[in-house]
């Protein structure tokens, strides 16, 4: 069997395996609030053992990645520990690498190709859990960033109606639209009720969600409280500032769109256009006898 065909079959098989695992993880994480994804519950012992064995060593070798995993787990609000992600890295790398090795060896009967495919897909399986956590954190932060101006407006309206800041936040938690930002405000409200000061609770929330605009909001609220200024006026200004930043970010992304479209255009659209234009010309030339002229 041709080597290119074998490589394509192996790639597609492992790709569908990864897509299937990703779909299961995403579905479980979306439907079960506070529950660990299915793969962590099914292979709990294996992932836990691998995490304890290899996790500390991996954190020592890749300290920057270890910090990123911890921050992303907090931002994504996943009920997981960094060692569990390390264990999943080892587990996914071993399973996907072994499956790709076996499939390549069965199709090609060549040990070298099988080892190469196994190593390549093992590396992909090892890197996938980290990228999955980072993507979950980015998606959650994006949702909170989009809903933040509306949430601040609700708090501002409640304060202008006569409520204090705590009552306005409680009103948002009880009556506001569902989403991660409302959940984070709920955690902050419970911390205040348990004795933590409002400033400390807001700063802890800023550390959890890791959004620059919310850090700026907390700083402004703290300064307004210390200076005796109107918090509702500060919140209104911050809401407008967040909207302005969102519009600027959208404009920058729109400006990048043409350059991002160059590669897919060159790879997919231009060859198809060339084929559509050139093939009829070549066929007509061959039918008219010009093909015999070029064969001479």
CSV table of C-alpha atoms in Angstrom, one decimal:
chain,number,residue,atom,x,y,z
A,1,UNK,CA,0.0,0.0,0.0
A,2,UNK,CA,1.3,3.5,-0.8
A,3,UNK,CA,3.0,5.2,2.1
A,4,UNK,CA,1.0,8.5,1.6
A,5,UNK,CA,-2.3,6.6,1.7
A,6,UNK,CA,-1.2,4.8,4.9
A,7,UNK,CA,-0.2,8.1,6.6
A,8,UNK,CA,-3.5,9.7,5.6
A,9,UNK,CA,-5.5,6.9,7.0
A,10,UNK,CA,-3.6,6.9,10.2
A,11,UNK,CA,-3.9,10.6,10.5
A,12,UNK,CA,-7.7,10.6,9.9
A,13,UNK,CA,-8.2,7.7,12.3
A,14,UNK,CA,-6.4,9.4,15.2
A,15,UNK,CA,-7.9,12.8,14.3
A,16,UNK,CA,-11.4,11.3,14.6
A,17,UNK,CA,-10.4,9.7,17.9
A,18,UNK,CA,-9.2,13.1,19.3
A,19,UNK,CA,-12.3,14.8,18.0
A,20,UNK,CA,-14.5,12.2,19.7
A,21,UNK,CA,-12.7,12.5,23.0
A,22,UNK,CA,-12.9,16.3,22.8
A,23,UNK,CA,-16.7,16.1,22.1
A,24,UNK,CA,-17.2,13.9,25.1
A,25,UNK,CA,-15.2,16.1,27.4
A,26,UNK,CA,-17.0,19.3,26.1
A,27,UNK,CA,-20.4,17.7,26.5
A,28,UNK,CA,-19.8,16.5,30.0
A,29,UNK,CA,-18.2,19.8,31.1
A,30,UNK,CA,-21.2,21.7,29.8
A,31,UNK,CA,-24.0,19.5,31.2
A,32,UNK,CA,-22.6,18.6,34.6
A,33,UNK,CA,-21.9,21.8,36.6
A,34,UNK,CA,-19.1,21.3,39.1
A,35,UNK,CA,-18.5,17.7,37.9
A,36,UNK,CA,-15.2,16.5,36.4
A,37,UNK,CA,-15.2,15.6,32.7
A,38,UNK,CA,-15.9,12.0,31.9
A,39,UNK,CA,-12.4,11.0,31.1
A,40,UNK,CA,-11.3,12.0,34.6
A,41,UNK,CA,-14.1,10.0,36.2
A,42,UNK,CA,-13.6,6.9,34.1
A,43,UNK,CA,-9.8,6.7,34.3
A,44,UNK,CA,-9.5,8.4,37.7
A,45,UNK,CA,-7.0,5.9,39.1
A,46,UNK,CA,-4.7,5.9,36.1
A,47,UNK,CA,-4.7,9.6,35.6
A,48,UNK,CA,-4.1,10.2,39.4
A,49,UNK,CA,-1.2,7.7,39.5
A,50,UNK,CA,0.5,9.2,36.4
A,51,UNK,CA,0.0,12.7,37.8
A,52,UNK,CA,1.6,11.9,41.1
A,53,UNK,CA,4.5,10.1,39.3
A,54,UNK,CA,5.2,12.5,36.5
A,55,UNK,CA,3.6,15.8,37.6
A,56,UNK,CA,6.3,17.2,39.9
A,57,UNK,CA,9.0,16.4,37.3
A,58,UNK,CA,7.0,18.0,34.5
A,59,UNK,CA,6.4,21.1,36.6
A,60,UNK,CA,10.1,21.3,37.3
A,61,UNK,CA,11.1,20.9,33.6
A,62,UNK,CA,8.3,23.2,32.3
A,63,UNK,CA,7.7,25.8,35.0
A,64,UNK,CA,6.1,28.4,32.7
A,65,UNK,CA,3.6,25.8,31.5
A,66,UNK,CA,2.9,24.8,35.1
A,67,UNK,CA,2.0,28.4,36.0
A,68,UNK,CA,-0.2,28.7,32.9
A,69,UNK,CA,-2.0,25.5,33.8
A,70,UNK,CA,-2.8,26.7,37.3
A,71,UNK,CA,-4.0,30.1,36.1
A,72,UNK,CA,-6.1,28.6,33.3
A,73,UNK,CA,-7.7,26.1,35.7
A,74,UNK,CA,-8.7,29.0,38.0
A,75,UNK,CA,-10.0,31.1,35.1
A,76,UNK,CA,-11.9,28.2,33.6
A,77,UNK,CA,-13.4,27.3,37.0
A,78,UNK,CA,-12.7,23.6,36.3
A,79,UNK,CA,-12.8,21.4,39.4
A,80,UNK,CA,-9.4,19.9,38.6
A,81,UNK,CA,-5.9,20.0,40.0
A,82,UNK,CA,-2.8,20.7,38.0
A,83,UNK,CA,-1.5,17.2,38.8
A,84,UNK,CA,-4.6,15.8,37.2
A,85,UNK,CA,-3.9,17.7,34.0
A,86,UNK,CA,-0.3,16.4,34.1
A,87,UNK,CA,-1.7,12.9,34.5
A,88,UNK,CA,-4.1,13.3,31.6
A,89,UNK,CA,-1.2,14.5,29.5
A,90,UNK,CA,0.7,11.3,30.1
A,91,UNK,CA,-2.4,9.2,29.8
A,92,UNK,CA,-3.5,10.8,26.5
A,93,UNK,CA,0.0,10.7,25.1
A,94,UNK,CA,0.4,7.0,25.9
A,95,UNK,CA,-3.1,5.9,24.6
A,96,UNK,CA,-3.1,8.0,21.4
A,97,UNK,CA,0.5,7.1,20.7
A,98,UNK,CA,-0.1,3.4,21.2
A,99,UNK,CA,-3.3,3.4,19.1
A,100,UNK,CA,-1.5,5.2,16.2
A,101,UNK,CA,1.5,2.9,16.5
A,102,UNK,CA,-0.7,-0.2,16.2
A,103,UNK,CA,-2.8,1.1,13.4
A,104,UNK,CA,0.2,2.2,11.4
A,105,UNK,CA,2.0,-1.1,11.9
A,106,UNK,CA,-1.1,-3.0,10.8
A,107,UNK,CA,-1.5,-0.9,7.7
A,108,UNK,CA,2.1,-0.7,6.7
A,109,UNK,CA,3.9,-3.6,8.4
A,110,UNK,CA,6.8,-1.2,8.8
A,111,UNK,CA,8.3,-0.7,12.2
A,112,UNK,CA,9.9,2.6,11.3
A,113,UNK,CA,6.7,4.2,10.1
A,114,UNK,CA,4.8,2.9,13.1
A,115,UNK,CA,7.4,4.3,15.6
A,116,UNK,CA,7.3,7.7,13.8
A,117,UNK,CA,3.5,7.9,13.8
A,118,UNK,CA,3.3,6.7,17.4
A,119,UNK,CA,5.8,9.4,18.5
A,120,UNK,CA,4.1,12.1,16.6
A,121,UNK,CA,0.6,11.4,17.8
A,122,UNK,CA,1.9,10.8,21.4
A,123,UNK,CA,3.3,14.3,21.3
A,124,UNK,CA,-0.1,15.6,20.1
A,125,UNK,CA,-1.9,13.7,22.8
A,126,UNK,CA,0.5,15.0,25.4
A,127,UNK,CA,0.0,18.7,24.3
A,128,UNK,CA,-3.8,18.4,23.9
A,129,UNK,CA,-5.0,18.7,27.6
A,130,UNK,CA,-3.0,21.9,28.1
A,131,UNK,CA,-4.5,23.5,25.0
A,132,UNK,CA,-8.0,22.3,26.1
A,133,UNK,CA,-7.7,23.9,29.5
A,134,UNK,CA,-6.3,27.1,27.9
A,135,UNK,CA,-9.2,27.2,25.4
A,136,UNK,CA,-11.8,26.7,28.2
A,137,UNK,CA,-10.3,29.5,30.2
A,138,UNK,CA,-10.2,31.8,27.1
A,139,UNK,CA,-13.9,31.0,26.3
A,140,UNK,CA,-15.0,31.7,29.8
A,141,UNK,CA,-13.1,35.0,30.0
A,142,UNK,CA,-14.6,36.0,26.7
A,143,UNK,CA,-18.1,35.3,28.0
A,144,UNK,CA,-17.5,37.3,31.1
A,145,UNK,CA,-16.0,40.2,29.2
A,146,UNK,CA,-19.0,40.4,26.9
A,147,UNK,CA,-21.5,40.3,29.8
A,148,UNK,CA,-19.6,42.7,32.1
A,149,UNK,CA,-20.9,46.0,30.8
A,150,UNK,CA,-24.5,44.8,31.2
A,151,UNK,CA,-23.8,43.4,34.7
A,152,UNK,CA,-22.2,46.7,35.7
A,153,UNK,CA,-25.2,48.6,34.3
A,154,UNK,CA,-27.6,46.5,36.5
A,155,UNK,CA,-25.5,47.2,39.6
A,156,UNK,CA,-25.4,50.9,38.7
A,157,UNK,CA,-29.2,51.1,38.2
A,158,UNK,CA,-29.8,49.3,41.5
A,159,UNK,CA,-27.5,51.7,43.4
A,160,UNK,CA,-29.1,54.7,41.8
A,161,UNK,CA,-32.4,53.4,43.0
A,162,UNK,CA,-31.2,53.5,46.6
A,163,UNK,CA,-29.5,50.1,47.2
A,164,UNK,CA,-25.9,49.9,48.5
A,165,UNK,CA,-23.2,48.0,46.6
A,166,UNK,CA,-23.7,44.7,48.4
A,167,UNK,CA,-27.5,44.8,47.8
A,168,UNK,CA,-27.0,45.7,44.2
A,169,UNK,CA,-24.6,42.7,43.7
A,170,UNK,CA,-27.1,40.4,45.5
A,171,UNK,CA,-29.8,41.7,43.1
A,172,UNK,CA,-27.5,40.8,40.1
A,173,UNK,CA,-26.8,37.3,41.5
A,174,UNK,CA,-30.5,36.7,42.1
A,175,UNK,CA,-32.1,38.3,39.1
A,176,UNK,CA,-29.3,38.8,36.5
A,177,UNK,CA,-28.7,36.7,33.4
A,178,UNK,CA,-27.1,33.3,33.9
A,179,UNK,CA,-23.4,33.1,33.1
A,180,UNK,CA,-19.9,32.7,34.6
A,181,UNK,CA,-19.8,36.4,35.6
A,182,UNK,CA,-23.0,36.0,37.7
A,183,UNK,CA,-21.5,32.9,39.3
A,184,UNK,CA,-18.3,34.7,40.2
A,185,UNK,CA,-20.3,37.6,41.8
A,186,UNK,CA,-22.2,34.9,43.7
A,187,UNK,CA,-18.9,33.6,45.1
A,188,UNK,CA,-17.8,37.1,46.0
A,189,UNK,CA,-21.1,37.8,47.8
A,190,UNK,CA,-20.7,34.6,49.8
A,191,UNK,CA,-17.2,35.5,50.8
A,192,UNK,CA,-18.4,38.9,52.0
A,193,UNK,CA,-21.2,37.2,54.0
A,194,UNK,CA,-18.6,34.9,55.6
A,195,UNK,CA,-16.6,37.8,56.9
A,196,UNK,CA,-14.2,38.9,54.2
A,197,UNK,CA,-14.1,42.6,53.4
A,198,UNK,CA,-15.7,43.9,50.2
A,199,UNK,CA,-12.3,45.0,48.9
A,200,UNK,CA,-10.6,41.7,49.6
A,201,UNK,CA,-13.5,39.8,48.0
A,202,UNK,CA,-13.4,41.9,44.8
A,203,UNK,CA,-9.6,41.6,44.6
A,204,UNK,CA,-10.0,37.8,44.9
A,205,UNK,CA,-12.6,37.8,42.2
A,206,UNK,CA,-10.2,39.8,40.0
A,207,UNK,CA,-7.5,37.2,40.6
A,208,UNK,CA,-9.9,34.4,39.7
A,209,UNK,CA,-11.3,35.8,36.4
A,210,UNK,CA,-8.0,37.4,35.3
A,211,UNK,CA,-9.5,40.2,33.2
A,212,UNK,CA,-7.7,43.5,33.0
A,213,UNK,CA,-10.9,45.5,32.7
A,214,UNK,CA,-12.3,44.0,35.9
A,215,UNK,CA,-9.0,44.7,37.7
A,216,UNK,CA,-9.4,48.3,36.6
A,217,UNK,CA,-13.0,48.3,37.8
A,218,UNK,CA,-11.9,47.0,41.2
A,219,UNK,CA,-9.2,49.6,41.5
A,220,UNK,CA,-11.7,52.4,40.7
A,221,UNK,CA,-14.3,51.1,43.1
A,222,UNK,CA,-11.7,50.9,45.9
A,223,UNK,CA,-10.4,54.4,45.2
A,224,UNK,CA,-14.0,55.8,45.1
A,225,UNK,CA,-14.7,54.2,48.5
A,226,UNK,CA,-11.6,55.6,50.1
A,227,UNK,CA,-12.2,59.1,48.7
A,228,UNK,CA,-16.0,59.1,49.4
A,229,UNK,CA,-16.9,59.5,45.8
A,230,UNK,CA,-20.0,58.1,44.2
A,231,UNK,CA,-19.5,54.4,43.4
A,232,UNK,CA,-22.4,54.4,40.9
A,233,UNK,CA,-20.9,57.1,38.9
A,234,UNK,CA,-17.6,55.3,38.8
A,235,UNK,CA,-19.3,52.1,37.7
A,236,UNK,CA,-21.1,53.9,34.9
A,237,UNK,CA,-17.8,55.3,33.6
A,238,UNK,CA,-16.1,51.9,33.8
A,239,UNK,CA,-19.0,50.3,31.9
A,240,UNK,CA,-18.5,52.8,29.1
A,241,UNK,CA,-14.7,52.2,29.1
A,242,UNK,CA,-15.2,48.5,28.9
A,243,UNK,CA,-17.5,48.9,25.9
A,244,UNK,CA,-15.0,51.2,24.2
A,245,UNK,CA,-12.3,48.6,24.7
A,246,UNK,CA,-14.5,45.9,23.3
A,247,UNK,CA,-15.2,48.0,20.2
A,248,UNK,CA,-11.5,48.7,19.7
A,249,UNK,CA,-10.7,45.0,20.1
A,250,UNK,CA,-13.3,44.1,17.5
A,251,UNK,CA,-11.9,46.7,15.1
A,252,UNK,CA,-8.4,45.3,15.5
A,253,UNK,CA,-9.7,41.8,14.8
A,254,UNK,CA,-11.6,43.0,11.8
A,255,UNK,CA,-8.4,44.8,10.5
A,256,UNK,CA,-6.5,41.5,10.8
A,257,UNK,CA,-9.1,39.5,8.8
A,258,UNK,CA,-7.7,40.3,5.3
A,259,UNK,CA,-4.2,39.1,6.3
A,260,UNK,CA,-5.6,36.0,7.9
A,261,UNK,CA,-7.5,35.2,4.7
A,262,UNK,CA,-4.5,35.2,2.5
A,263,UNK,CA,-3.3,31.7,3.4
A,264,UNK,CA,-6.6,29.8,2.9
A,265,UNK,CA,-7.2,31.9,-0.2
A,266,UNK,CA,-3.9,30.9,-1.7
A,267,UNK,CA,-4.2,27.2,-0.6
A,268,UNK,CA,-7.8,26.5,-1.5
A,269,UNK,CA,-9.6,29.1,-3.5
A,270,UNK,CA,-6.9,30.1,-6.1
A,271,UNK,CA,-6.1,26.5,-7.1
A,272,UNK,CA,-9.8,25.8,-7.6
A,273,UNK,CA,-10.2,28.9,-9.7
A,274,UNK,CA,-7.1,28.0,-11.7
A,275,UNK,CA,-8.5,24.5,-12.4
A,276,UNK,CA,-11.9,25.9,-13.4
A,277,UNK,CA,-10.3,28.3,-15.9
A,278,UNK,CA,-7.5,26.1,-17.2
A,279,UNK,CA,-9.1,22.7,-17.6
A,280,UNK,CA,-11.7,23.8,-20.3
A,281,UNK,CA,-8.9,25.6,-22.2
A,282,UNK,CA,-6.7,22.5,-22.1
A,283,UNK,CA,-9.6,20.2,-23.2
A,284,UNK,CA,-10.5,22.5,-26.1
A,285,UNK,CA,-6.8,22.7,-27.1
A,286,UNK,CA,-6.5,18.9,-27.1
A,287,UNK,CA,-9.7,18.5,-29.1
A,288,UNK,CA,-8.6,21.0,-31.7
A,289,UNK,CA,-5.4,19.1,-32.4
A,290,UNK,CA,-3.0,21.4,-30.6
A,291,UNK,CA,-2.1,18.5,-28.3
A,292,UNK,CA,-0.4,16.7,-31.2
A,293,UNK,CA,1.6,19.9,-31.9
A,294,UNK,CA,3.0,20.0,-28.4
A,295,UNK,CA,3.9,16.3,-28.5
A,296,UNK,CA,6.3,16.9,-31.4
